[in-house]
Amino acid sequence: MNAPIRTSDTAGATPAAAPPKFVHLKVHSAYSLLEGALLIAKLAKLAAAAGMPALGLTDTNNMFGALEFSDKVAGAGVQPITGVSLAIDFCDARKDDALRKGGVQPGNPHRDGLIALYAMNEAGYANLMKLASRAHLGTSDIEPPHIKRADLEKHAAGLIVLTGGPDGPINRALEDGQAELAAARLTFLKATFGDRLYVELQRHGEKREIECEPHLIDHAYSQGIPVVATNECYFGAPSDHEAHDALICIAEGTYVSEDVRRKVTPEHYFKSANDMARLFADLPEALGNTIEIAKRCAFRPKGRKPILPSFVTTKDGATSEDKLAAEAAELRRLSKEGLDRRLEAGALAEGFTREDYDKRLAYECDVIASMKFPGYFLIVADFIQWSKANGIPVGPGRGSGAGSVVAWALTITDLDPLRFGLLFERFLNPERVSMPDFDIDFCQDRREEVILYVQQKYGADRVAQIITHGKLQARAVLRDVGRVLQMPFGQVTKLCALVPNNPANPVTLRQAIDAEPKLQEAAKEEPVVARLLEIAEKLEGLYRHASTHAAGMVIGDRPLDELVPLYRDPKSNFPITQFNWKLVEAAGLVKFDFLGLKTLTVLQKAVELIKRGHGFDLDLPGLAISGDDPKVKAAYALLAKADTVGVFQLESTGMRESLKRLKPD
């Protein structure tokens, strides 16, 4: 499939569209953390405005934005090319014997350089995810992310590789004066990838590029490897260079005024095809090969329907319909048994009969089965029941899931929806299909035990936490930029105080400047403040770091790196997905919330202290206590007065003001 070509209508006959001259293959989005300054949405607009038929994404050592890039760029009418820049270590046990015998010294371990890899087809995308996962999960805590030669050989199918430009392993060997090492590395890549290897040429005006280029061309021609022209794009226009330079300083803890530090040139911007055509006018084949690569990489990743592991064992050869029917039958059986136990243990809700409960249960089971979600309920019920059986405190239920009688019968929640008049349709509604999502709270101290149980049940390679990306918000970006500009700490703190702090609805820097005369005056009076605000505004909203989502988990029916690339948070013992919670769901994984709640831990300790000091067990959550109990009414009186400091979800200023007005009873 050829890359899509744009055409324009003219009066009279429509002339044939001019063939495209160039396609950017080396673009770094904001997911190249504190390195790329281009959000995915901005990239899509840039490519469409430039008339680019295709665009390649190669974020450094991660695929955080792969699925978002695929959707948004395709939505802008541009063909997305899914890629990644990965660090490679050539110094492993499989080093060429001939190279060692020849006395050629290898490059620094784990620092041999970055190569760019692109998915040509579905098999290539699968290998791309494997390699991106291996770069993080296959290294120790003290090593930077990288892959080895053996990894590349194992997962080369369906991939195109570029040699990486000035930061690639070929260029680095040439810079070190090791032409034989460069040739050996190129020979290995050619043997591994064949006609899917391209020697990469870049012209940003750097001395190292100029000195290496003749040698690169000689090596390419001598080994029959095509050359390709690329431009490492970190920002949108030359005017963004100063802000990007500050971003690099934020990343590396340096100052803008320092001379000896990492820098990129003003030429590392999103050049037009005409600019690139002029730059490589002497090597038209290097330009043409960008179009060839785009045509060879017509595949793009798309979303999947929800995938869950099978909870019920079925016979070999069972279809998905057979499995769904078996899980629906199991859900009905367990729900019926659970409802029997619930109703035997206590009185029916006032005004309701047993038939009312049976009818509601049957209705919910029908809806759950028709929406193909019985497996979700069974999985959630299983780990909650295990937690309760092992004395791990679990929340009684909150959110729309508390409106389900099935959830109550399975002990996922402890609230009788009929007693409290809660609606099931707020949780699941056939007319508005969306994944069910129980908000599940566990004792903070023992949450990890539940996760370990799930890993043991479904497989450690099929369970992971979810990534989250922290952004440079208005106040944070002012502090970071102020530091790299070496502005006085007190001055920056005063400027930050002029930006409203509203976590629920963050104020942008532009909104703050427009609304605050003191910020405007400070910018007029001091050039350094104007510079601070200008740079900070350009960097605001970029991603600063990656960490682990507080609650989100995914469970797959196969090794997760076959569905999403994986990452490792140095602060966590568990693998995490490289896609955020929205994108993991788009990739077909179902999100489960495992929130560690301090309040549950405090309540559990209180129960233990009461038993130790007074000799009796306190029933939590105490739902059997009558609402007419005087002490219950006294507790509601405290709520009505907003005396709720320390009460989960009711202690914020906004909630306390609402309680005063609502007067709950």
XYZ file of C-alpha atoms in Angstrom:
665
model
C 0.000 0.000 0.000
C 1.466 3.332 -1.045
C 1.616 6.305 1.277
C -1.409 8.561 0.721
C -0.702 11.496 -1.582
C -2.516 14.793 -1.213
C -4.126 16.363 -4.244
C -5.786 19.742 -4.729
C -8.583 20.733 -7.084
C -7.934 23.432 -9.670
C -10.164 25.050 -12.272
C -10.709 22.856 -15.285
C -8.808 19.596 -15.535
C -7.124 18.325 -12.398
C -3.399 17.880 -13.005
C -1.585 14.865 -11.613
C -0.334 15.503 -8.090
C 3.389 16.134 -7.782
C 5.136 13.169 -6.157
C 6.150 13.785 -2.545
C 9.761 14.838 -2.038
C 10.397 13.800 1.536
C 8.872 12.253 4.655
C 10.075 12.925 8.212
C 11.090 9.619 9.813
C 12.879 10.836 12.973
C 10.341 12.790 14.998
C 10.430 12.932 18.801
C 7.179 13.748 20.558
C 6.753 15.007 24.104
C 6.826 11.334 25.141
C 10.596 11.509 24.637
C 10.574 12.820 28.190
C 12.234 16.234 28.623
C 13.743 15.808 25.156
C 10.917 16.177 22.648
C 8.838 19.364 22.761
C 6.019 18.320 20.418
C 2.713 16.985 21.694
C 1.116 14.360 19.431
C -1.766 16.672 18.482
C 0.763 19.350 17.448
C 2.669 16.805 15.352
C -0.494 15.831 13.488
C -1.179 19.492 12.664
C 2.409 20.129 11.565
C 2.445 17.132 9.230
C -0.942 17.979 7.709
C -0.023 21.659 7.237
C 3.274 20.682 5.590
C 1.484 18.330 3.176
C 3.499 15.376 4.412
C 2.009 12.118 3.100
C 3.406 10.195 6.082
C 5.218 10.745 9.364
C 7.496 8.517 11.462
C 7.592 8.623 15.274
C 10.789 7.490 17.009
C 10.617 8.438 20.672
C 13.734 7.580 22.639
C 13.600 4.168 24.345
C 9.816 4.073 24.612
C 6.547 3.627 22.731
C 4.421 5.684 25.131
C 2.717 7.534 22.289
C 2.485 4.806 19.619
C -1.276 4.253 19.719
C -2.163 7.908 20.269
C 0.142 8.850 17.373
C -1.463 6.256 15.113
C -4.977 7.540 15.783
C -4.360 11.285 15.727
C -2.001 11.393 12.769
C -4.238 9.119 10.688
C -7.166 11.320 11.699
C -5.313 14.293 10.202
C -5.038 12.480 6.863
C -1.375 11.531 7.276
C -0.016 7.980 7.261
C 1.535 7.199 10.677
C 4.760 5.182 10.723
C 5.229 3.509 14.093
C 8.822 3.421 15.259
C 11.141 3.763 18.227
C 14.744 4.779 18.854
C 16.426 2.151 21.041
C 19.849 2.116 22.651
C 21.807 -0.987 21.664
C 24.713 -2.691 23.388
C 26.931 -4.531 20.892
C 29.277 -5.708 23.661
C 27.796 -9.087 24.564
C 28.825 -12.732 24.488
C 28.067 -12.938 20.771
C 30.670 -10.400 19.741
C 32.334 -11.425 16.480
C 35.406 -13.552 17.180
C 37.139 -11.988 14.204
C 36.628 -8.547 15.662
C 38.162 -9.566 18.996
C 41.087 -11.356 17.352
C 41.756 -8.261 15.284
C 42.328 -6.249 18.441
C 39.468 -3.848 17.747
C 38.140 -2.420 21.002
C 34.348 -2.366 21.400
C 32.445 0.777 22.341
C 31.348 1.605 25.875
C 28.879 -0.976 27.243
C 25.231 0.156 26.945
C 26.363 3.309 25.147
C 26.978 2.051 21.648
C 24.242 4.325 20.326
C 20.628 4.489 19.228
C 19.117 2.773 16.208
C 15.685 3.546 14.773
C 13.242 0.693 14.146
C 9.937 0.836 12.232
C 7.031 -1.614 11.966
C 6.313 -2.746 8.406
C 3.425 -5.038 9.347
C 1.664 -6.641 12.299
C 4.570 -9.005 12.969
C 6.920 -6.029 12.977
C 4.739 -4.146 15.449
C 4.701 -7.206 17.715
C 8.510 -7.307 17.600
C 8.697 -3.567 18.198
C 6.692 -4.036 21.414
C 8.922 -6.948 22.452
C 12.091 -4.906 21.938
C 10.722 -1.771 23.632
C 9.705 -3.949 26.593
C 13.048 -5.755 26.656
C 14.908 -2.441 26.797
C 13.372 -1.802 30.230
C 12.582 -5.203 31.713
C 15.801 -6.864 30.525
C 18.132 -4.426 32.292
C 19.160 -3.980 35.909
C 18.176 -1.058 38.133
C 21.519 0.669 37.607
C 21.599 0.327 33.811
C 19.973 2.690 31.323
C 17.357 1.100 29.018
C 18.915 -0.801 26.119
C 18.718 -3.952 24.019
C 21.462 -6.360 23.009
C 22.482 -7.820 19.657
C 20.798 -11.103 20.542
C 17.503 -9.287 21.203
C 17.700 -7.629 17.811
C 18.419 -10.906 16.024
C 15.511 -12.632 17.760
C 12.958 -9.916 16.982
C 14.053 -8.566 13.592
C 11.150 -9.836 11.477
C 8.878 -7.211 9.982
C 11.135 -4.315 10.973
C 13.063 -1.695 9.029
C 16.159 -0.313 10.744
C 18.053 2.955 10.353
C 21.597 3.281 11.660
C 20.705 6.130 14.015
C 22.534 9.185 12.691
C 25.147 10.996 14.821
C 24.025 9.169 17.967
C 24.005 5.775 16.263
C 26.483 2.922 16.736
C 28.057 3.345 13.278
C 28.713 7.068 13.689
C 30.074 6.614 17.197
C 32.563 4.017 16.047
C 33.683 6.311 13.216
C 34.035 9.254 15.619
C 36.306 7.088 17.759
C 38.456 6.349 14.715
C 37.374 2.686 14.641
C 36.437 2.174 10.998
C 36.719 -1.630 11.312
C 34.278 -1.629 14.219
C 31.843 0.525 12.224
C 32.098 -1.879 9.281
C 31.580 -4.913 11.549
C 28.481 -3.390 13.116
C 27.101 -2.525 9.699
C 27.794 -6.062 8.492
C 25.892 -7.472 11.473
C 22.897 -5.206 10.827
C 22.871 -6.128 7.140
C 23.045 -9.843 7.933
C 20.145 -9.410 10.378
C 17.890 -7.127 8.319
C 18.975 -7.582 4.693
C 17.309 -5.034 2.398
C 15.501 -3.558 5.406
C 18.624 -1.681 6.540
C 19.328 1.959 5.632
C 22.385 4.085 6.435
C 21.123 7.301 7.975
C 22.491 10.726 7.005
C 21.712 13.918 8.942
C 22.709 17.515 8.199
C 22.096 19.804 11.156
C 25.413 21.560 10.611
C 27.252 19.741 13.414
C 30.952 19.039 12.994
C 30.577 15.344 13.830
C 27.967 14.914 11.085
C 30.119 16.619 8.480
C 33.221 14.575 9.356
C 31.414 11.221 9.399
C 29.267 11.597 6.281
C 31.887 10.674 3.623
C 32.801 7.534 5.572
C 29.126 6.606 6.007
C 28.533 6.924 2.281
C 31.650 4.882 1.500
C 30.541 2.108 3.871
C 27.000 2.170 2.472
C 28.139 1.920 -1.148
C 30.785 -0.719 -0.427
C 28.204 -2.967 1.267
C 25.333 -2.147 -1.087
C 23.204 -0.488 1.602
C 20.862 2.395 0.635
C 21.220 5.786 2.334
C 18.325 7.802 3.739
C 18.071 11.462 4.736
C 16.571 12.294 8.115
C 16.193 15.337 10.333
C 16.010 14.735 14.085
C 12.920 16.786 15.000
C 12.617 17.878 18.623
C 10.593 21.102 18.223
C 8.322 22.774 15.707
C 10.172 25.885 14.477
C 13.568 27.618 14.897
C 11.890 30.110 17.246
C 11.282 27.228 19.674
C 14.981 26.439 20.027
C 15.575 28.581 23.132
C 12.672 26.940 24.974
C 13.875 23.482 23.941
C 17.373 24.327 25.177
C 15.855 25.126 28.573
C 13.996 21.794 28.448
C 17.300 19.941 27.987
C 18.712 21.801 30.997
C 15.682 20.807 33.086
C 16.283 17.190 32.098
C 19.986 17.196 32.955
C 20.047 19.524 35.962
C 22.233 22.086 34.206
C 21.966 25.827 33.549
C 21.386 27.601 30.249
C 24.544 29.655 30.831
C 26.773 26.562 30.954
C 28.889 25.843 27.889
C 29.773 22.193 28.540
C 26.423 20.396 28.457
C 24.128 18.655 25.998
C 22.838 20.924 23.251
C 21.012 20.549 19.960
C 21.115 23.026 17.105
C 18.333 25.376 15.912
C 18.189 23.044 12.873
C 16.548 20.250 14.875
C 13.088 21.511 13.970
C 10.246 20.199 11.802
C 11.606 21.211 8.386
C 9.446 21.361 5.283
C 9.927 18.909 2.418
C 11.334 21.756 0.290
C 13.872 22.630 2.993
C 15.014 19.010 3.108
C 15.104 18.801 -0.696
C 17.452 21.784 -0.823
C 19.567 20.407 2.011
C 20.065 17.040 0.259
C 19.959 18.233 -3.360
C 23.216 16.353 -4.023
C 21.746 13.051 -2.757
C 18.254 12.725 -4.278
C 18.217 8.982 -3.561
C 18.484 9.733 0.180
C 15.301 11.799 -0.086
C 13.538 9.238 -2.262
C 14.248 6.478 0.220
C 12.142 8.263 2.860
C 9.165 7.792 0.508
C 10.143 4.168 -0.087
C 10.243 3.490 3.659
C 6.829 5.126 4.100
C 5.402 2.809 1.428
C 6.985 -0.221 3.086
C 5.567 0.749 6.498
C 1.893 1.117 5.595
C 0.791 -0.800 8.724
C -0.547 1.122 11.712
C -1.697 -0.193 15.125
C -5.405 0.111 15.877
C -7.600 -0.435 18.912
C -8.979 -3.822 19.958
C -12.150 -4.998 21.637
C -11.792 -5.810 25.373
C -9.720 -8.927 26.105
C -9.996 -10.805 29.408
C -8.446 -14.068 30.635
C -10.834 -17.019 30.745
C -12.159 -17.519 34.253
C -14.024 -20.761 33.562
C -12.268 -23.858 32.212
C -13.762 -25.044 28.919
C -13.082 -27.977 26.627
C -10.360 -27.798 23.988
C -11.638 -26.184 20.814
C -14.267 -24.132 22.613
C -15.260 -20.984 20.744
C -15.436 -17.509 22.273
C -19.236 -17.933 22.349
C -18.830 -21.189 24.291
C -16.560 -19.480 26.821
C -18.949 -16.552 27.197
C -21.893 -18.911 27.774
C -19.911 -20.860 30.396
C -18.921 -17.675 32.234
C -22.510 -16.356 32.105
C -23.785 -19.626 33.606
C -21.133 -19.490 36.343
C -22.041 -15.875 37.100
C -25.732 -16.773 37.476
C -24.901 -19.717 39.747
C -22.537 -17.821 42.045
C -24.806 -14.767 42.163
C -27.824 -16.875 43.129
C -25.856 -18.606 45.885
C -24.497 -15.287 47.109
C -27.944 -13.673 47.165
C -29.291 -16.596 49.190
C -26.558 -16.072 51.791
C -27.148 -12.307 51.898
C -30.875 -12.617 52.446
C -30.552 -15.475 54.947
C -28.188 -13.329 57.027
C -30.529 -10.336 57.293
C -34.020 -8.995 56.708
C -35.225 -7.915 53.297
C -35.154 -4.211 52.618
C -38.362 -2.565 53.754
C -41.026 -2.649 51.050
C -39.357 -5.389 48.964
C -39.993 -9.133 48.584
C -37.718 -12.034 47.713
C -39.251 -11.978 44.229
C -38.079 -8.370 43.809
C -34.495 -9.413 44.518
C -34.677 -12.454 42.219
C -36.131 -10.362 39.406
C -33.446 -7.675 39.775
C -30.683 -10.297 39.884
C -31.954 -12.046 36.735
C -32.229 -8.721 34.903
C -28.670 -7.715 35.801
C -27.270 -11.121 34.810
C -29.004 -10.839 31.432
C -27.529 -7.382 30.821
C -24.030 -8.453 31.924
C -24.161 -11.520 29.640
C -25.492 -9.530 26.662
C -22.667 -6.995 27.078
C -20.135 -9.858 27.362
C -18.852 -8.830 30.798
C -19.491 -11.873 33.048
C -15.743 -12.633 33.130
C -15.023 -9.169 34.529
C -17.431 -9.689 37.449
C -16.029 -13.163 38.156
C -12.413 -11.958 38.181
C -13.175 -9.008 40.485
C -15.263 -11.181 42.825
C -12.466 -13.747 43.026
C -9.700 -11.433 44.239
C -12.039 -9.546 46.582
C -13.289 -12.782 48.146
C -9.666 -13.954 48.501
C -8.761 -10.663 50.204
C -11.620 -10.908 52.687
C -10.842 -14.574 53.397
C -7.257 -13.555 54.219
C -8.230 -10.722 56.522
C -7.314 -7.909 54.153
C -9.740 -4.993 54.627
C -11.718 -4.133 51.481
C -13.952 -1.104 51.028
C -17.728 -1.637 51.117
C -18.133 -0.164 47.654
C -18.409 3.291 46.162
C -19.172 4.745 42.777
C -21.814 3.499 40.365
C -20.832 -0.156 40.903
C -22.624 -0.040 44.272
C -25.908 -0.053 42.311
C -25.466 -3.698 41.275
C -27.265 -6.516 43.076
C -24.918 -8.979 41.339
C -21.926 -7.142 42.858
C -23.610 -7.223 46.280
C -24.392 -10.943 45.964
C -20.777 -11.696 44.971
C -19.486 -9.563 47.912
C -17.756 -7.161 45.538
C -19.757 -4.500 47.411
C -21.490 -4.562 50.794
C -24.393 -2.232 49.988
C -27.905 -3.530 49.270
C -28.901 -1.475 46.183
C -32.637 -2.015 46.789
C -32.422 -0.801 50.357
C -30.699 2.394 49.301
C -32.533 2.908 45.997
C -29.396 2.633 43.822
C -29.698 2.201 40.050
C -27.867 -0.534 38.136
C -28.141 1.462 34.884
C -25.656 4.035 36.180
C -23.067 1.255 36.197
C -23.970 -0.723 33.068
C -26.338 0.384 30.351
C -26.802 -1.519 27.062
C -27.710 1.748 25.346
C -24.345 3.292 26.259
C -21.776 0.555 25.993
C -18.705 1.140 28.163
C -16.491 -1.096 30.245
C -17.598 -1.721 33.834
C -15.226 -0.170 36.337
C -15.427 -0.997 40.040
C -13.656 1.427 42.359
C -12.074 -1.067 44.765
C -10.292 0.013 47.936
C -7.821 -2.153 49.828
C -5.925 -1.663 53.061
C -2.875 0.353 52.068
C -0.480 -1.869 54.024
C -1.662 -5.122 52.359
C -2.606 -4.049 48.832
C 0.554 -5.608 47.445
C -0.558 -9.040 48.714
C -3.666 -8.821 46.528
C -1.589 -7.934 43.483
C 0.748 -10.878 44.163
C -2.275 -13.195 44.387
C -3.536 -11.986 41.005
C -0.061 -12.477 39.492
C 0.109 -16.030 40.827
C -3.373 -16.860 39.535
C -3.073 -15.452 36.002
C 0.707 -15.384 35.462
C 3.320 -12.763 36.320
C 3.759 -11.888 32.637
C 0.012 -11.246 32.271
C -0.466 -8.725 35.082
C 0.900 -5.188 35.188
C 0.270 -1.792 36.661
C -0.473 1.213 34.454
C 1.810 4.117 33.653
C 0.962 7.757 34.229
C 2.814 10.760 32.825
C 3.396 13.837 34.955
C 3.112 17.156 33.130
C 4.846 20.490 33.428
C 1.908 22.464 34.841
C 1.947 26.255 35.189
C 3.640 26.595 38.578
C 5.995 23.654 38.072
C 7.243 24.896 34.715
C 7.896 28.359 36.169
C 10.018 26.828 38.920
C 11.959 24.595 36.522
C 12.644 27.326 33.978
C 13.484 29.822 36.713
C 16.090 27.408 38.034
C 17.826 26.810 34.679
C 17.847 30.592 34.057
C 19.468 30.962 37.521
C 16.838 33.403 38.740
C 16.656 34.039 42.517
C 14.556 31.389 44.246
C 12.520 33.975 46.155
C 11.656 35.875 43.004
C 10.420 32.731 41.230
C 8.416 31.713 44.318
C 6.627 35.091 44.345
C 5.801 34.756 40.648
C 4.470 31.227 41.194
C 2.221 32.518 43.980
C 0.501 34.760 41.418
C -0.664 31.673 39.488
C -3.913 30.257 40.969
C -3.588 26.695 42.261
C -6.667 24.664 41.340
C -5.825 20.933 40.935
C -9.390 20.068 39.901
C -9.304 22.572 37.036
C -5.690 23.691 36.465
C -5.172 27.248 35.273
C -2.856 27.649 32.283
C 0.015 30.094 32.368
C -1.619 32.194 29.635
C -4.851 32.409 31.644
C -2.874 33.426 34.718
C -0.953 36.127 32.834
C -4.119 37.543 31.270
C -5.897 37.636 34.640
C -3.062 38.901 36.854
C -1.802 42.507 36.299
C 1.180 41.896 38.608
C 2.537 39.218 36.261
C 2.130 41.582 33.312
C 3.895 44.388 35.171
C 6.777 42.121 36.230
C 7.307 41.052 32.602
C 7.408 44.690 31.464
C 9.801 45.790 34.198
C 12.314 42.909 34.022
C 13.458 41.279 30.756
C 14.410 38.088 32.639
C 10.793 37.688 33.835
C 9.504 38.198 30.293
C 11.980 35.556 29.107
C 10.896 33.211 31.901
C 7.206 33.538 30.994
C 7.855 33.140 27.264
C 9.912 29.971 27.674
C 7.633 28.519 30.352
C 4.541 29.041 28.206
C 6.131 27.081 25.354
C 7.071 24.186 27.644
C 3.849 24.069 29.651
C 1.928 20.830 29.197
C 4.913 18.727 28.119
C 5.543 15.464 29.964
C 8.087 15.649 32.760
C 8.309 12.076 34.035
C 6.706 8.644 34.009
C 5.442 6.916 37.139
C 2.961 4.266 38.270
C -0.778 4.939 38.380
C -2.041 4.927 41.968
C -4.643 2.223 41.375
C -4.776 0.949 37.786
C -3.947 -2.678 36.964
C -4.451 -4.763 33.821
C -4.850 -8.535 33.468
C -4.380 -10.152 30.052
C -5.154 -13.512 28.496
C -1.601 -13.765 27.122
C 1.835 -12.255 27.885
C 1.175 -8.531 28.020
C 4.073 -7.571 25.762
C 2.079 -9.168 22.929
C -0.591 -6.499 23.444
C 1.248 -3.438 24.772
C 4.886 -2.462 25.345
C 6.003 -2.667 28.980
C 8.073 -0.384 31.183
C 9.670 -0.507 34.615
C 9.250 2.113 37.286
C 12.432 2.113 39.417
C 10.231 2.681 42.498
C 8.060 -0.387 41.854
C 8.677 -4.142 41.779
C 5.959 -4.706 39.177
C 6.071 -4.148 35.410
C 3.917 -1.298 34.145
C 2.409 -0.673 30.731
C 3.956 1.931 28.449
C 0.428 3.055 27.500
C -1.603 5.170 29.929
C -5.008 4.044 31.211
C -6.939 5.392 28.217
C -4.590 3.776 25.728
C -4.383 0.384 27.462
C -8.165 0.156 27.184
C -7.944 1.139 23.509
C -5.352 -1.641 23.087
C -7.884 -4.166 24.404
C -6.820 -4.487 28.028
C -9.345 -4.142 30.829
C -8.464 -1.849 33.730
C -8.990 -2.907 37.350
C -8.692 -0.457 40.236
C -6.587 -1.620 43.209
C -6.524 1.522 45.324
C -4.504 1.396 48.533
C -6.567 3.399 51.022
C -5.018 4.741 54.209
C -8.468 5.142 55.775
C -9.060 1.373 55.636
C -5.711 0.792 57.323
C -6.616 3.261 60.092
C -10.038 1.631 60.584
C -8.490 -1.834 60.770
C -6.012 -0.689 63.426
C -8.884 0.906 65.360
C -10.829 -2.372 65.308
C -7.740 -4.254 66.556
C -7.209 -1.732 69.376
C -10.893 -1.930 70.418
C -10.719 -5.709 70.589
C -7.484 -5.582 72.592
C -8.757 -2.957 75.020
C -12.446 -3.838 75.321
C -12.630 -7.469 74.259
C -15.229 -7.311 71.506
C -15.239 -7.340 67.685
C -16.553 -4.255 65.955
C -18.569 -4.983 62.823
C -17.275 -2.954 59.902
C -18.634 -1.377 57.789
C -21.537 -1.581 60.264
C -24.276 -1.747 57.642
C -26.445 -3.924 59.886
C -26.865 -1.034 62.329
C -30.280 0.577 62.049
C -30.544 4.083 60.719
C -32.788 4.866 63.673
C -29.992 4.221 66.157
C -29.365 7.458 68.130
C -25.622 7.157 67.640
C -26.107 6.851 63.875
C -28.193 10.027 63.936
C -25.463 11.705 65.969
C -22.904 10.698 63.332
C -25.058 12.234 60.605
C -25.300 15.399 62.700
C -21.494 15.598 62.543
C -21.672 15.242 58.762
C -24.267 18.011 58.548
C -21.913 20.282 60.516
C -19.051 19.281 58.161
C -16.937 17.885 61.022
C -15.304 15.485 58.565
C -11.554 16.004 58.813
C -10.011 12.559 58.315
C -13.126 11.102 56.655
C -12.312 9.645 53.240
C -13.617 11.788 50.355
C -15.429 14.169 52.712
C -12.547 16.192 54.152
C -11.786 18.606 51.304
C -12.957 22.204 51.538
C -15.385 21.749 48.647
C -16.993 18.625 50.132
C -17.308 20.217 53.576
C -19.052 23.247 52.091
C -21.419 20.916 50.226
C -22.201 18.999 53.445
C -23.127 22.224 55.230
C -25.594 23.077 52.468
C -27.005 19.582 51.874
C -27.455 18.562 55.548
C -27.382 14.769 54.867
C -29.528 12.490 57.043
